Coordinates of C-alpha atoms and ligand atoms in Angstrom, one line a residue:
X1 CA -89.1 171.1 -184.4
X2 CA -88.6 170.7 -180.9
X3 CA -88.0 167.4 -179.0
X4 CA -89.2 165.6 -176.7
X5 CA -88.0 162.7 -174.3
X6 CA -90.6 160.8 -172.4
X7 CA -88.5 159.0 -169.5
X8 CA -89.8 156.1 -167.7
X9 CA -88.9 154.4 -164.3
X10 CA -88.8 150.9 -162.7
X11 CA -91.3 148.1 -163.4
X12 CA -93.2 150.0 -166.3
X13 CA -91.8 147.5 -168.3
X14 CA -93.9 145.8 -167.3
X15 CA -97.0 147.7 -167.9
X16 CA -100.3 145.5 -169.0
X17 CA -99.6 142.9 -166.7
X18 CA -98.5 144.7 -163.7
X19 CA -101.7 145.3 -161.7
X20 CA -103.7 145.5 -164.1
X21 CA -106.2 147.0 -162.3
X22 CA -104.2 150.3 -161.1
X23 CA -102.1 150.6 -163.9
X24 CA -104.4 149.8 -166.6
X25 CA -103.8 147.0 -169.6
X26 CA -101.7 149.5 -171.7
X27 CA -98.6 147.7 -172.4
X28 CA -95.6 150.2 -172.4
X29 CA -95.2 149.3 -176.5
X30 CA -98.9 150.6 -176.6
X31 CA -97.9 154.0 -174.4
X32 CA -95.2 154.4 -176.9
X33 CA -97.8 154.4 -179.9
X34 CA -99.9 156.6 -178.2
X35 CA -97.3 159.3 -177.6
X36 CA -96.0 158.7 -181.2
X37 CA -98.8 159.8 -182.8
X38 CA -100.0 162.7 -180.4
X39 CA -96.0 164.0 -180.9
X40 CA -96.3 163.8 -184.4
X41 CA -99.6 165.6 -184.3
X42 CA -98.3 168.4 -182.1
X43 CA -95.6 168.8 -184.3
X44 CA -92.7 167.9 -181.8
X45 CA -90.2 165.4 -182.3
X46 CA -89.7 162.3 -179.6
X47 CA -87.9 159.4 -178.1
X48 CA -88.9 157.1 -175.4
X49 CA -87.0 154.9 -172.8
X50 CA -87.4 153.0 -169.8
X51 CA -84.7 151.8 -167.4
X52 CA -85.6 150.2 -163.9
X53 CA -82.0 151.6 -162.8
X54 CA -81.5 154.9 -161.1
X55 CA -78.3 155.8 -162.5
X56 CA -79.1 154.8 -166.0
X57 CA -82.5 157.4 -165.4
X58 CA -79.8 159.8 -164.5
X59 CA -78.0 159.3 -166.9
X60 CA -80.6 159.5 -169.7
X61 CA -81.5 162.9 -168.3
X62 CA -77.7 164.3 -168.3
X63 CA -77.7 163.0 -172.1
X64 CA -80.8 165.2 -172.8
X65 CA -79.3 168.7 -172.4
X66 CA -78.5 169.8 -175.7
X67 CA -80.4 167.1 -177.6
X68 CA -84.2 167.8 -176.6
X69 CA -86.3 170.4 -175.2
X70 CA -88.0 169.2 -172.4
X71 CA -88.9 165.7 -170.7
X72 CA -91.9 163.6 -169.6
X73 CA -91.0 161.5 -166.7
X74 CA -93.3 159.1 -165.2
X75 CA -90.1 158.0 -162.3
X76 CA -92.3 155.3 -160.8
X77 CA -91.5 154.4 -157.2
X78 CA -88.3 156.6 -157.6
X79 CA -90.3 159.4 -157.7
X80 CA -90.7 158.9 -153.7
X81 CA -87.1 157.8 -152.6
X82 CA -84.6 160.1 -155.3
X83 CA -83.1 162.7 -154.4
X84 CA -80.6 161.9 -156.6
X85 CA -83.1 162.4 -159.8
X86 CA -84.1 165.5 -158.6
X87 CA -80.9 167.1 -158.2
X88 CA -80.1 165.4 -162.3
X89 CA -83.7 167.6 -163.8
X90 CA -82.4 170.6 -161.9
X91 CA -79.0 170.4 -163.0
X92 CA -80.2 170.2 -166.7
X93 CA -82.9 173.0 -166.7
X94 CA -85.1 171.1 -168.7
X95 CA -88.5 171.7 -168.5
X96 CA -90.0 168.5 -166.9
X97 CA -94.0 167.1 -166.8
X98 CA -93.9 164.8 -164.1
X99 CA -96.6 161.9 -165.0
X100 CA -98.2 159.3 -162.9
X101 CA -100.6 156.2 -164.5
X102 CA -102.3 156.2 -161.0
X103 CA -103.5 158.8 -158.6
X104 CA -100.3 158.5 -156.1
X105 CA -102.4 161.1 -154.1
X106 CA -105.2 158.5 -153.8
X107 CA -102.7 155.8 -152.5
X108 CA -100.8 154.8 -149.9
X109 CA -99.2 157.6 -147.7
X110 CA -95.3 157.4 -149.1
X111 CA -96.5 157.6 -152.7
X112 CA -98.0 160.8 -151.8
X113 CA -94.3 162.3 -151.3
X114 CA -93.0 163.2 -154.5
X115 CA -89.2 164.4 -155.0
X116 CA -89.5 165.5 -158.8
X117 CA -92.5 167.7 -158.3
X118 CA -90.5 170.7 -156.6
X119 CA -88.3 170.7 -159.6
X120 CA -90.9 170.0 -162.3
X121 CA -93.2 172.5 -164.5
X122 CA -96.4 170.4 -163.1
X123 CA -97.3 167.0 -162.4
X124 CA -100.3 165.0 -164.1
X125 CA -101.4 161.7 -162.2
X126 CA -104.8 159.4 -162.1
X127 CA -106.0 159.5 -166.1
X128 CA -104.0 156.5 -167.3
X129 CA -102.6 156.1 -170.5
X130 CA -103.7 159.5 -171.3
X131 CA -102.2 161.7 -169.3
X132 CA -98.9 161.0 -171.0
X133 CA -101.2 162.2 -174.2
X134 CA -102.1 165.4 -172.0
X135 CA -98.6 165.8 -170.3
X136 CA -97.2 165.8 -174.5
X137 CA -99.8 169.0 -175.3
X138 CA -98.4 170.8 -172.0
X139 CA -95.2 170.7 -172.9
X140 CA -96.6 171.4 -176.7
X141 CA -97.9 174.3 -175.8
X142 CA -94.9 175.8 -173.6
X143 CA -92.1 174.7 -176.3
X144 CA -93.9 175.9 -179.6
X145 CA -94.7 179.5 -179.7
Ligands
DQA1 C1 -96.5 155.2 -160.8 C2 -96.9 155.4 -159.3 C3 -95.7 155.0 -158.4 O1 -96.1 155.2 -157.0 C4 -95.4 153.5 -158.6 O2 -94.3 153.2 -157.8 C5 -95.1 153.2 -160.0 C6 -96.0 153.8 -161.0 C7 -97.7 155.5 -161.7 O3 -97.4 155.6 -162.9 O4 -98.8 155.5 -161.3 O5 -94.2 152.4 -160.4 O6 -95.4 156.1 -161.1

């Protein structure tokens, strides 16, 4: 059964409160749930994390060559400052879904730079919740065969 880590970035921790009104009122314990079950109904195994520190992002990615098959990262803000991230996904040639709660193209100017999506499979931003549901069948649908 292939696996699965879904990767999450500064201040998603606080997810539910955190403006509420462009990140939604999932709470990240919800997001969690939600993937759970779509994994399990996909048929791929999965563990989920969040860190607000860089190095401990990097460090989760490093730790997932050889343990899953591919990752859903939603890097928040570091998605428009790391270089450093994006050198760690193409070092570990892990198929990456890069995931956004908001439309970061419909925002302010510097969240429209992102430094994962040159070294990701795709990136799926502006549905919420669900596009971690959608960004789990993508990755579904390129690891099971
Ligand atoms: C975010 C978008 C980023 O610009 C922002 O810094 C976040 C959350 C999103 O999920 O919409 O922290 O990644």
């Amino acid at each position: 059964m292939p696996s699965v880590l879904i990767l999450n970035g500064p201040n998603l921790n606080l997810l539910g409160t955190r403006q509420p009104e462009v990140y939604g009122k999932t709470t990240l314990a919800d997001l969690e749930t939600l993937c759970t079950t779509e994994a399990a109904r996909l048929g791929l195994r999965m563990a989920f994390e969040q860190s607000n520190h860089e190095g401990a992002l990097i460090d989760l990615i490093h730790a997932a060559r050889g343990v899953h098959d591919g990752i859903i990262l939603n890097a928040g803000a570091y998605t428009h400052t790391s270089i450093a991230l994006m050198d760690a996904i193409a070092s570990v040639e892990l198929p990456v879904v890069e995931v956004h709660l908001s439309n970061i193209h419909a925002r302010e100017s510097f969240r429209h730079t992102s430094y994962i999506a040159p070294v990701a499979v795709g990136q799926i931003c502006g549905f919420g919740a669900y596009g971690y549901v959608m960004a789990l069948q993508a990755l579904g649908k390129r690891l099971i065969s």
